[in-house]
Amino acid sequence: MISFHFCAMSNQAPPSAIVTRFAPSPTGYLHLGHAYAALFAQRAAQEANGRFLLRIEDIDSGRCRAEFEKAIYEDLAWLGLTWEQPVRRQSECMAEFETALNRLHRMGLLYPCFCTRKDIKAEIDAAHSAPHLVQMGPDGPLYPGTCGKLSMIEREQRAESGESFALRLDMARAREQAGPLTWMDRDKGRISAEPELFGDVVLARKDTPTSYHLAVTLDDHIQGVTLVSRGEDLFCATHIHRLLQSVLGLDTPQYHHHGLLKAPDGRRLAKRNKSETIRSLRQTGHTPKEVRAMAGYS
Ligand code: GLU
């Protein structure tokens, strides 16, 4: 069995200490909802005399930009947040993600998927005449499992011929291996994990040996995070993270999925809406105290 090799950036906490984190992706400027999430995580650590970490989730090299990462540090510091150094940047930890991926592969829990988005859509559309063949998940139709049915020889031949592929989790096998799973949510109580609702999720993409699900689960373990606080839009993802913790033998933190801050008209805040960013509030003369109050923290 391959043992994990954790890089020097790991921040191990004494077992009883609370460790929280804020884990933004540098794909745009932070908005008030991010200020709320960061302040929430820092407050939870402070109240328990614990530690607060910042992590940069930058695995998507096509969308992440250095200017946005720099702005994350500046905007959070301007708001009065402090965090431990060094900051873990996922783009620097690909070898660790690859090790975990190889481990899942050896356990027989991954398969290559050669389908493009177009292929998947076509397959789902074709199955509409037989709706019982299309399984629905919380985010829409599930991957129909096309490449899970390929023979070993076909998989090898297609991969060797240079066809690009993603790696998907064989959900049925992983589920069987893990057995019943739960997690503790500070807001919602004990939750039964139902990762099977999400089908064979992608755990690595072409040229990137990880996906959000794998990276976030490993990082929280490696950094010794004991309380994952994040928006309720990520509640569903925790079903998958709980399964990955089980099959990879990782720690299960507590969770707190908090409500999302909304725009005055009830809309979800978005990075692409420049006027709602912390940066623009700074530029229009708001003080850090005012912005913290707008995010619900005085
Ligand atoms: N990087 C994710 C985001 O910016 C957050 C991941 C998490 O908190 O688990 O939405």
PDB file of N, CA and C in Angstrom, residues 195-265:
ATOM      1  N   PRO A 195     -23.640   9.790  -0.804  1.00  0.00           N
ATOM      2  CA  PRO A 195     -22.858  10.173  -1.980  1.00  0.00           C
ATOM      3  C   PRO A 195     -23.372   9.542  -3.264  1.00  0.00           C
ATOM      4  N   GLU A 196     -24.089   8.404  -3.141  1.00  0.00           N
ATOM      5  CA  GLU A 196     -24.592   7.723  -4.339  1.00  0.00           C
ATOM      6  C   GLU A 196     -25.537   8.621  -5.153  1.00  0.00           C
ATOM      7  N   LEU A 197     -26.085   9.652  -4.512  1.00  0.00           N
ATOM      8  CA  LEU A 197     -26.989  10.558  -5.237  1.00  0.00           C
ATOM      9  C   LEU A 197     -26.257  11.334  -6.329  1.00  0.00           C
ATOM     10  N   PHE A 198     -24.923  11.334  -6.271  1.00  0.00           N
ATOM     11  CA  PHE A 198     -24.150  12.172  -7.196  1.00  0.00           C
ATOM     12  C   PHE A 198     -23.496  11.379  -8.318  1.00  0.00           C
ATOM     13  N   GLY A 199     -23.640  10.060  -8.283  1.00  0.00           N
ATOM     14  CA  GLY A 199     -23.117   9.231  -9.371  1.00  0.00           C
ATOM     15  C   GLY A 199     -21.597   9.196  -9.405  1.00  0.00           C
ATOM     16  N   ASP A 200     -21.072   8.817 -10.555  1.00  0.00           N
ATOM     17  CA  ASP A 200     -19.623   8.641 -10.721  1.00  0.00           C
ATOM     18  C   ASP A 200     -18.959  10.006 -10.944  1.00  0.00           C
ATOM     19  N   VAL A 201     -18.674  10.697  -9.870  1.00  0.00           N
ATOM     20  CA  VAL A 201     -18.138  12.065  -9.995  1.00  0.00           C
ATOM     21  C   VAL A 201     -16.711  12.050 -10.544  1.00  0.00           C
ATOM     22  N   VAL A 202     -16.327  13.169 -11.161  1.00  0.00           N
ATOM     23  CA  VAL A 202     -14.968  13.308 -11.713  1.00  0.00           C
ATOM     24  C   VAL A 202     -14.000  13.630 -10.574  1.00  0.00           C
ATOM     25  N   LEU A 203     -12.914  12.878 -10.474  1.00  0.00           N
ATOM     26  CA  LEU A 203     -11.906  13.145  -9.429  1.00  0.00           C
ATOM     27  C   LEU A 203     -10.606  13.693  -9.996  1.00  0.00           C
ATOM     28  N   ALA A 204     -10.453  13.635 -11.300  1.00  0.00           N
ATOM     29  CA  ALA A 204      -9.268  14.254 -11.916  1.00  0.00           C
ATOM     30  C   ALA A 204      -9.601  14.545 -13.372  1.00  0.00           C
ATOM     31  N   ARG A 205      -9.036  15.641 -13.847  1.00  0.00           N
ATOM     32  CA  ARG A 205      -9.298  16.016 -15.236  1.00  0.00           C
ATOM     33  C   ARG A 205      -8.013  15.922 -16.032  1.00  0.00           C
ATOM     34  N   LYS A 206      -8.192  16.041 -17.334  1.00  0.00           N
ATOM     35  CA  LYS A 206      -7.042  16.056 -18.236  1.00  0.00           C
ATOM     36  C   LYS A 206      -6.023  17.075 -17.713  1.00  0.00           C
ATOM     37  N   ASP A 207      -4.797  16.684 -17.587  1.00  0.00           N
ATOM     38  CA  ASP A 207      -3.697  17.570 -17.157  1.00  0.00           C
ATOM     39  C   ASP A 207      -3.765  18.020 -15.695  1.00  0.00           C
ATOM     40  N   THR A 208      -4.784  17.662 -14.939  1.00  0.00           N
ATOM     41  CA  THR A 208      -4.854  18.064 -13.524  1.00  0.00           C
ATOM     42  C   THR A 208      -5.166  16.834 -12.687  1.00  0.00           C
ATOM     43  N   PRO A 209      -4.224  16.408 -11.820  1.00  0.00           N
ATOM     44  CA  PRO A 209      -4.440  15.144 -11.110  1.00  0.00           C
ATOM     45  C   PRO A 209      -5.385  15.281  -9.916  1.00  0.00           C
ATOM     46  N   THR A 210      -6.358  16.166 -10.026  1.00  0.00           N
ATOM     47  CA  THR A 210      -7.332  16.302  -8.950  1.00  0.00           C
ATOM     48  C   THR A 210      -8.562  17.045  -9.466  1.00  0.00           C
ATOM     49  N   SER A 211      -9.557  17.112  -8.592  1.00  0.00           N
ATOM     50  CA  SER A 211     -10.754  17.910  -8.838  1.00  0.00           C
ATOM     51  C   SER A 211     -11.007  18.654  -7.535  1.00  0.00           C
ATOM     52  N   TYR A 212     -11.997  19.530  -7.519  1.00  0.00           N
ATOM     53  CA  TYR A 212     -12.333  20.227  -6.271  1.00  0.00           C
ATOM     54  C   TYR A 212     -12.547  19.222  -5.143  1.00  0.00           C
ATOM     55  N   HIS A 213     -13.340  18.169  -5.408  1.00  0.00           N
ATOM     56  CA  HIS A 213     -13.708  17.229  -4.335  1.00  0.00           C
ATOM     57  C   HIS A 213     -12.485  16.576  -3.699  1.00  0.00           C
ATOM     58  N   LEU A 214     -11.590  16.087  -4.528  1.00  0.00           N
ATOM     59  CA  LEU A 214     -10.425  15.377  -3.985  1.00  0.00           C
ATOM     60  C   LEU A 214      -9.485  16.356  -3.271  1.00  0.00           C
ATOM     61  N   ALA A 215      -9.233  17.504  -3.894  1.00  0.00           N
ATOM     62  CA  ALA A 215      -8.266  18.460  -3.332  1.00  0.00           C
ATOM     63  C   ALA A 215      -8.739  18.990  -1.978  1.00  0.00           C
ATOM     64  N   VAL A 216     -10.005  19.354  -1.905  1.00  0.00           N
ATOM     65  CA  VAL A 216     -10.503  19.978  -0.676  1.00  0.00           C
ATOM     66  C   VAL A 216     -10.511  18.959   0.476  1.00  0.00           C
ATOM     67  N   THR A 217     -10.849  17.713   0.159  1.00  0.00           N
ATOM     68  CA  THR A 217     -10.918  16.682   1.200  1.00  0.00           C
ATOM     69  C   THR A 217      -9.520  16.376   1.731  1.00  0.00           C
ATOM     70  N   LEU A 218      -8.577  16.235   0.819  1.00  0.00           N
ATOM     71  CA  LEU A 218      -7.203  15.950   1.246  1.00  0.00           C
ATOM     72  C   LEU A 218      -6.607  17.124   2.014  1.00  0.00           C
ATOM     73  N   ASP A 219      -6.819  18.323   1.483  1.00  0.00           N
ATOM     74  CA  ASP A 219      -6.221  19.500   2.125  1.00  0.00           C
ATOM     75  C   ASP A 219      -6.739  19.699   3.538  1.00  0.00           C
ATOM     76  N   ASP A 220      -8.041  19.519   3.730  1.00  0.00           N
ATOM     77  CA  ASP A 220      -8.579  19.711   5.081  1.00  0.00           C
ATOM     78  C   ASP A 220      -7.931  18.717   6.045  1.00  0.00           C
ATOM     79  N   HIS A 221      -7.669  17.506   5.565  1.00  0.00           N
ATOM     80  CA  HIS A 221      -7.009  16.498   6.401  1.00  0.00           C
ATOM     81  C   HIS A 221      -5.541  16.891   6.659  1.00  0.00           C
ATOM     82  N   ILE A 222      -4.854  17.215   5.583  1.00  0.00           N
ATOM     83  CA  ILE A 222      -3.425  17.519   5.682  1.00  0.00           C
ATOM     84  C   ILE A 222      -3.183  18.733   6.580  1.00  0.00           C
ATOM     85  N   GLN A 223      -4.069  19.714   6.480  1.00  0.00           N
ATOM     86  CA  GLN A 223      -3.888  20.927   7.281  1.00  0.00           C
ATOM     87  C   GLN A 223      -4.448  20.794   8.690  1.00  0.00           C
ATOM     88  N   GLY A 224      -5.013  19.640   8.998  1.00  0.00           N
ATOM     89  CA  GLY A 224      -5.532  19.422  10.354  1.00  0.00           C
ATOM     90  C   GLY A 224      -6.752  20.260  10.667  1.00  0.00           C
ATOM     91  N   VAL A 225      -7.557  20.563   9.627  1.00  0.00           N
ATOM     92  CA  VAL A 225      -8.768  21.376   9.844  1.00  0.00           C
ATOM     93  C   VAL A 225      -9.783  20.538  10.625  1.00  0.00           C
ATOM     94  N   THR A 226     -10.315  21.103  11.701  1.00  0.00           N
ATOM     95  CA  THR A 226     -11.271  20.340  12.523  1.00  0.00           C
ATOM     96  C   THR A 226     -12.695  20.839  12.336  1.00  0.00           C
ATOM     97  N   LEU A 227     -12.841  22.074  11.819  1.00  0.00           N
ATOM     98  CA  LEU A 227     -14.184  22.600  11.544  1.00  0.00           C
ATOM     99  C   LEU A 227     -14.165  23.249  10.164  1.00  0.00           C
ATOM    100  N   VAL A 228     -14.901  22.632   9.235  1.00  0.00           N
ATOM    101  CA  VAL A 228     -15.017  23.198   7.889  1.00  0.00           C
ATOM    102  C   VAL A 228     -16.281  24.054   7.893  1.00  0.00           C
ATOM    103  N   SER A 229     -16.100  25.379   7.835  1.00  0.00           N
ATOM    104  CA  SER A 229     -17.281  26.238   7.697  1.00  0.00           C
ATOM    105  C   SER A 229     -17.287  26.756   6.270  1.00  0.00           C
ATOM    106  N   ARG A 230     -18.434  26.690   5.651  1.00  0.00           N
ATOM    107  CA  ARG A 230     -18.557  27.164   4.276  1.00  0.00           C
ATOM    108  C   ARG A 230     -20.036  27.346   3.971  1.00  0.00           C
ATOM    109  N   GLY A 231     -20.320  27.963   2.818  1.00  0.00           N
ATOM    110  CA  GLY A 231     -21.699  28.280   2.466  1.00  0.00           C
ATOM    111  C   GLY A 231     -22.542  27.034   2.233  1.00  0.00           C
ATOM    112  N   GLU A 232     -23.849  27.186   2.440  1.00  0.00           N
ATOM    113  CA  GLU A 232     -24.731  26.024   2.291  1.00  0.00           C
ATOM    114  C   GLU A 232     -24.831  25.565   0.837  1.00  0.00           C
ATOM    115  N   ASP A 233     -24.335  26.377  -0.107  1.00  0.00           N
ATOM    116  CA  ASP A 233     -24.305  25.929  -1.507  1.00  0.00           C
ATOM    117  C   ASP A 233     -23.360  24.736  -1.665  1.00  0.00           C
ATOM    118  N   LEU A 234     -22.470  24.518  -0.681  1.00  0.00           N
ATOM    119  CA  LEU A 234     -21.538  23.383  -0.777  1.00  0.00           C
ATOM    120  C   LEU A 234     -21.950  22.213   0.113  1.00  0.00           C
ATOM    121  N   PHE A 235     -23.152  22.312   0.673  1.00  0.00           N
ATOM    122  CA  PHE A 235     -23.629  21.236   1.560  1.00  0.00           C
ATOM    123  C   PHE A 235     -23.610  19.882   0.824  1.00  0.00           C
ATOM    124  N   CYS A 236     -24.124  19.861  -0.392  1.00  0.00           N
ATOM    125  CA  CYS A 236     -24.208  18.599  -1.153  1.00  0.00           C
ATOM    126  C   CYS A 236     -22.830  17.978  -1.362  1.00  0.00           C
ATOM    127  N   ALA A 237     -21.829  18.827  -1.580  1.00  0.00           N
ATOM    128  CA  ALA A 237     -20.481  18.310  -1.848  1.00  0.00           C
ATOM    129  C   ALA A 237     -19.963  17.506  -0.657  1.00  0.00           C
ATOM    130  N   THR A 238     -20.446  17.818   0.531  1.00  0.00           N
ATOM    131  CA  THR A 238     -19.930  17.141   1.731  1.00  0.00           C
ATOM    132  C   THR A 238     -20.271  15.643   1.709  1.00  0.00           C
ATOM    133  N   HIS A 239     -21.362  15.266   1.038  1.00  0.00           N
ATOM    134  CA  HIS A 239     -21.685  13.830   0.904  1.00  0.00           C
ATOM    135  C   HIS A 239     -20.510  13.110   0.216  1.00  0.00           C
ATOM    136  N   ILE A 240     -19.982  13.730  -0.809  1.00  0.00           N
ATOM    137  CA  ILE A 240     -18.887  13.119  -1.572  1.00  0.00           C
ATOM    138  C   ILE A 240     -17.598  13.162  -0.749  1.00  0.00           C
ATOM    139  N   HIS A 241     -17.371  14.280  -0.057  1.00  0.00           N
ATOM    140  CA  HIS A 241     -16.133  14.419   0.729  1.00  0.00           C
ATOM    141  C   HIS A 241     -16.102  13.381   1.858  1.00  0.00           C
ATOM    142  N   ARG A 242     -17.272  13.119   2.435  1.00  0.00           N
ATOM    143  CA  ARG A 242     -17.319  12.138   3.532  1.00  0.00           C
ATOM    144  C   ARG A 242     -16.943  10.739   3.024  1.00  0.00           C
ATOM    145  N   LEU A 243     -17.380  10.438   1.808  1.00  0.00           N
ATOM    146  CA  LEU A 243     -17.038   9.133   1.218  1.00  0.00           C
ATOM    147  C   LEU A 243     -15.527   9.053   0.940  1.00  0.00           C
ATOM    148  N   LEU A 244     -14.974  10.120   0.382  1.00  0.00           N
ATOM    149  CA  LEU A 244     -13.530  10.113   0.093  1.00  0.00           C
ATOM    150  C   LEU A 244     -12.719   9.979   1.377  1.00  0.00           C
ATOM    151  N   GLN A 245     -13.184  10.647   2.444  1.00  0.00           N
ATOM    152  CA  GLN A 245     -12.476  10.492   3.740  1.00  0.00           C
ATOM    153  C   GLN A 245     -12.464   9.031   4.148  1.00  0.00           C
ATOM    154  N   SER A 246     -13.595   8.369   3.968  1.00  0.00           N
ATOM    155  CA  SER A 246     -13.685   6.985   4.407  1.00  0.00           C
ATOM    156  C   SER A 246     -12.756   6.078   3.585  1.00  0.00           C
ATOM    157  N   VAL A 247     -12.816   6.182   2.265  1.00  0.00           N
ATOM    158  CA  VAL A 247     -12.012   5.243   1.470  1.00  0.00           C
ATOM    159  C   VAL A 247     -10.511   5.557   1.552  1.00  0.00           C
ATOM    160  N   LEU A 248     -10.169   6.817   1.804  1.00  0.00           N
ATOM    161  CA  LEU A 248      -8.741   7.162   1.892  1.00  0.00           C
ATOM    162  C   LEU A 248      -8.226   7.170   3.331  1.00  0.00           C
ATOM    163  N   GLY A 249      -9.101   6.872   4.273  1.00  0.00           N
ATOM    164  CA  GLY A 249      -8.657   6.826   5.680  1.00  0.00           C
ATOM    165  C   GLY A 249      -8.274   8.196   6.227  1.00  0.00           C
ATOM    166  N   LEU A 250      -9.018   9.233   5.826  1.00  0.00           N
ATOM    167  CA  LEU A 250      -8.707  10.604   6.281  1.00  0.00           C
ATOM    168  C   LEU A 250      -9.606  10.985   7.457  1.00  0.00           C
ATOM    169  N   ASP A 251      -9.184  12.006   8.201  1.00  0.00           N
ATOM    170  CA  ASP A 251     -10.002  12.485   9.323  1.00  0.00           C
ATOM    171  C   ASP A 251     -11.281  13.127   8.802  1.00  0.00           C
ATOM    172  N   THR A 252     -12.333  13.031   9.612  1.00  0.00           N
ATOM    173  CA  THR A 252     -13.585  13.726   9.278  1.00  0.00           C
ATOM    174  C   THR A 252     -13.739  14.918  10.215  1.00  0.00           C
ATOM    175  N   PRO A 253     -13.656  16.127   9.668  1.00  0.00           N
ATOM    176  CA  PRO A 253     -13.863  17.295  10.532  1.00  0.00           C
ATOM    177  C   PRO A 253     -15.346  17.468  10.844  1.00  0.00           C
ATOM    178  N   GLN A 254     -15.667  18.408  11.724  1.00  0.00           N
ATOM    179  CA  GLN A 254     -17.065  18.838  11.848  1.00  0.00           C
ATOM    180  C   GLN A 254     -17.323  19.833  10.722  1.00  0.00           C
ATOM    181  N   TYR A 255     -18.589  20.023  10.409  1.00  0.00           N
ATOM    182  CA  TYR A 255     -18.942  20.982   9.354  1.00  0.00           C
ATOM    183  C   TYR A 255     -19.910  22.017   9.902  1.00  0.00           C
ATOM    184  N   HIS A 256     -19.894  23.186   9.301  1.00  0.00           N
ATOM    185  CA  HIS A 256     -20.945  24.171   9.554  1.00  0.00           C
ATOM    186  C   HIS A 256     -21.239  24.834   8.216  1.00  0.00           C
ATOM    187  N   HIS A 257     -22.358  24.445   7.624  1.00  0.00           N
ATOM    188  CA  HIS A 257     -22.752  25.055   6.350  1.00  0.00           C
ATOM    189  C   HIS A 257     -23.661  26.231   6.679  1.00  0.00           C
ATOM    190  N   HIS A 258     -23.135  27.415   6.458  1.00  0.00           N
ATOM    191  CA  HIS A 258     -23.903  28.602   6.856  1.00  0.00           C
ATOM    192  C   HIS A 258     -24.701  29.174   5.685  1.00  0.00           C
ATOM    193  N   GLY A 259     -25.697  30.013   6.031  1.00  0.00           N
ATOM    194  CA  GLY A 259     -26.508  30.657   4.997  1.00  0.00           C
ATOM    195  C   GLY A 259     -25.640  31.582   4.141  1.00  0.00           C
ATOM    196  N   LEU A 260     -26.133  31.919   2.968  1.00  0.00           N
ATOM    197  CA  LEU A 260     -25.372  32.786   2.060  1.00  0.00           C
ATOM    198  C   LEU A 260     -25.895  34.207   2.166  1.00  0.00           C
ATOM    199  N   LEU A 261     -24.966  35.137   2.171  1.00  0.00           N
ATOM    200  CA  LEU A 261     -25.352  36.542   2.158  1.00  0.00           C
ATOM    201  C   LEU A 261     -25.917  36.857   0.778  1.00  0.00           C
ATOM    202  N   LYS A 262     -27.023  37.569   0.731  1.00  0.00           N
ATOM    203  CA  LYS A 262     -27.647  37.869  -0.576  1.00  0.00           C
ATOM    204  C   LYS A 262     -27.571  39.373  -0.869  1.00  0.00           C
ATOM    205  N   ALA A 263     -27.718  39.723  -2.131  1.00  0.00           N
ATOM    206  CA  ALA A 263     -27.819  41.137  -2.511  1.00  0.00           C
ATOM    207  C   ALA A 263     -29.163  41.660  -1.994  1.00  0.00           C
ATOM    208  N   PRO A 264     -29.327  43.008  -1.860  1.00  0.00           N
ATOM    209  CA  PRO A 264     -30.580  43.555  -1.324  1.00  0.00           C
ATOM    210  C   PRO A 264     -31.825  43.045  -2.077  1.00  0.00           C
ATOM    211  N   ASP A 265     -31.681  42.742  -3.374  1.00  0.00           N
ATOM    212  CA  ASP A 265     -32.848  42.258  -4.130  1.00  0.00           C
ATOM    213  C   ASP A 265     -32.999  40.727  -4.048  1.00  0.00           C
TER     214      ASP A 265
END
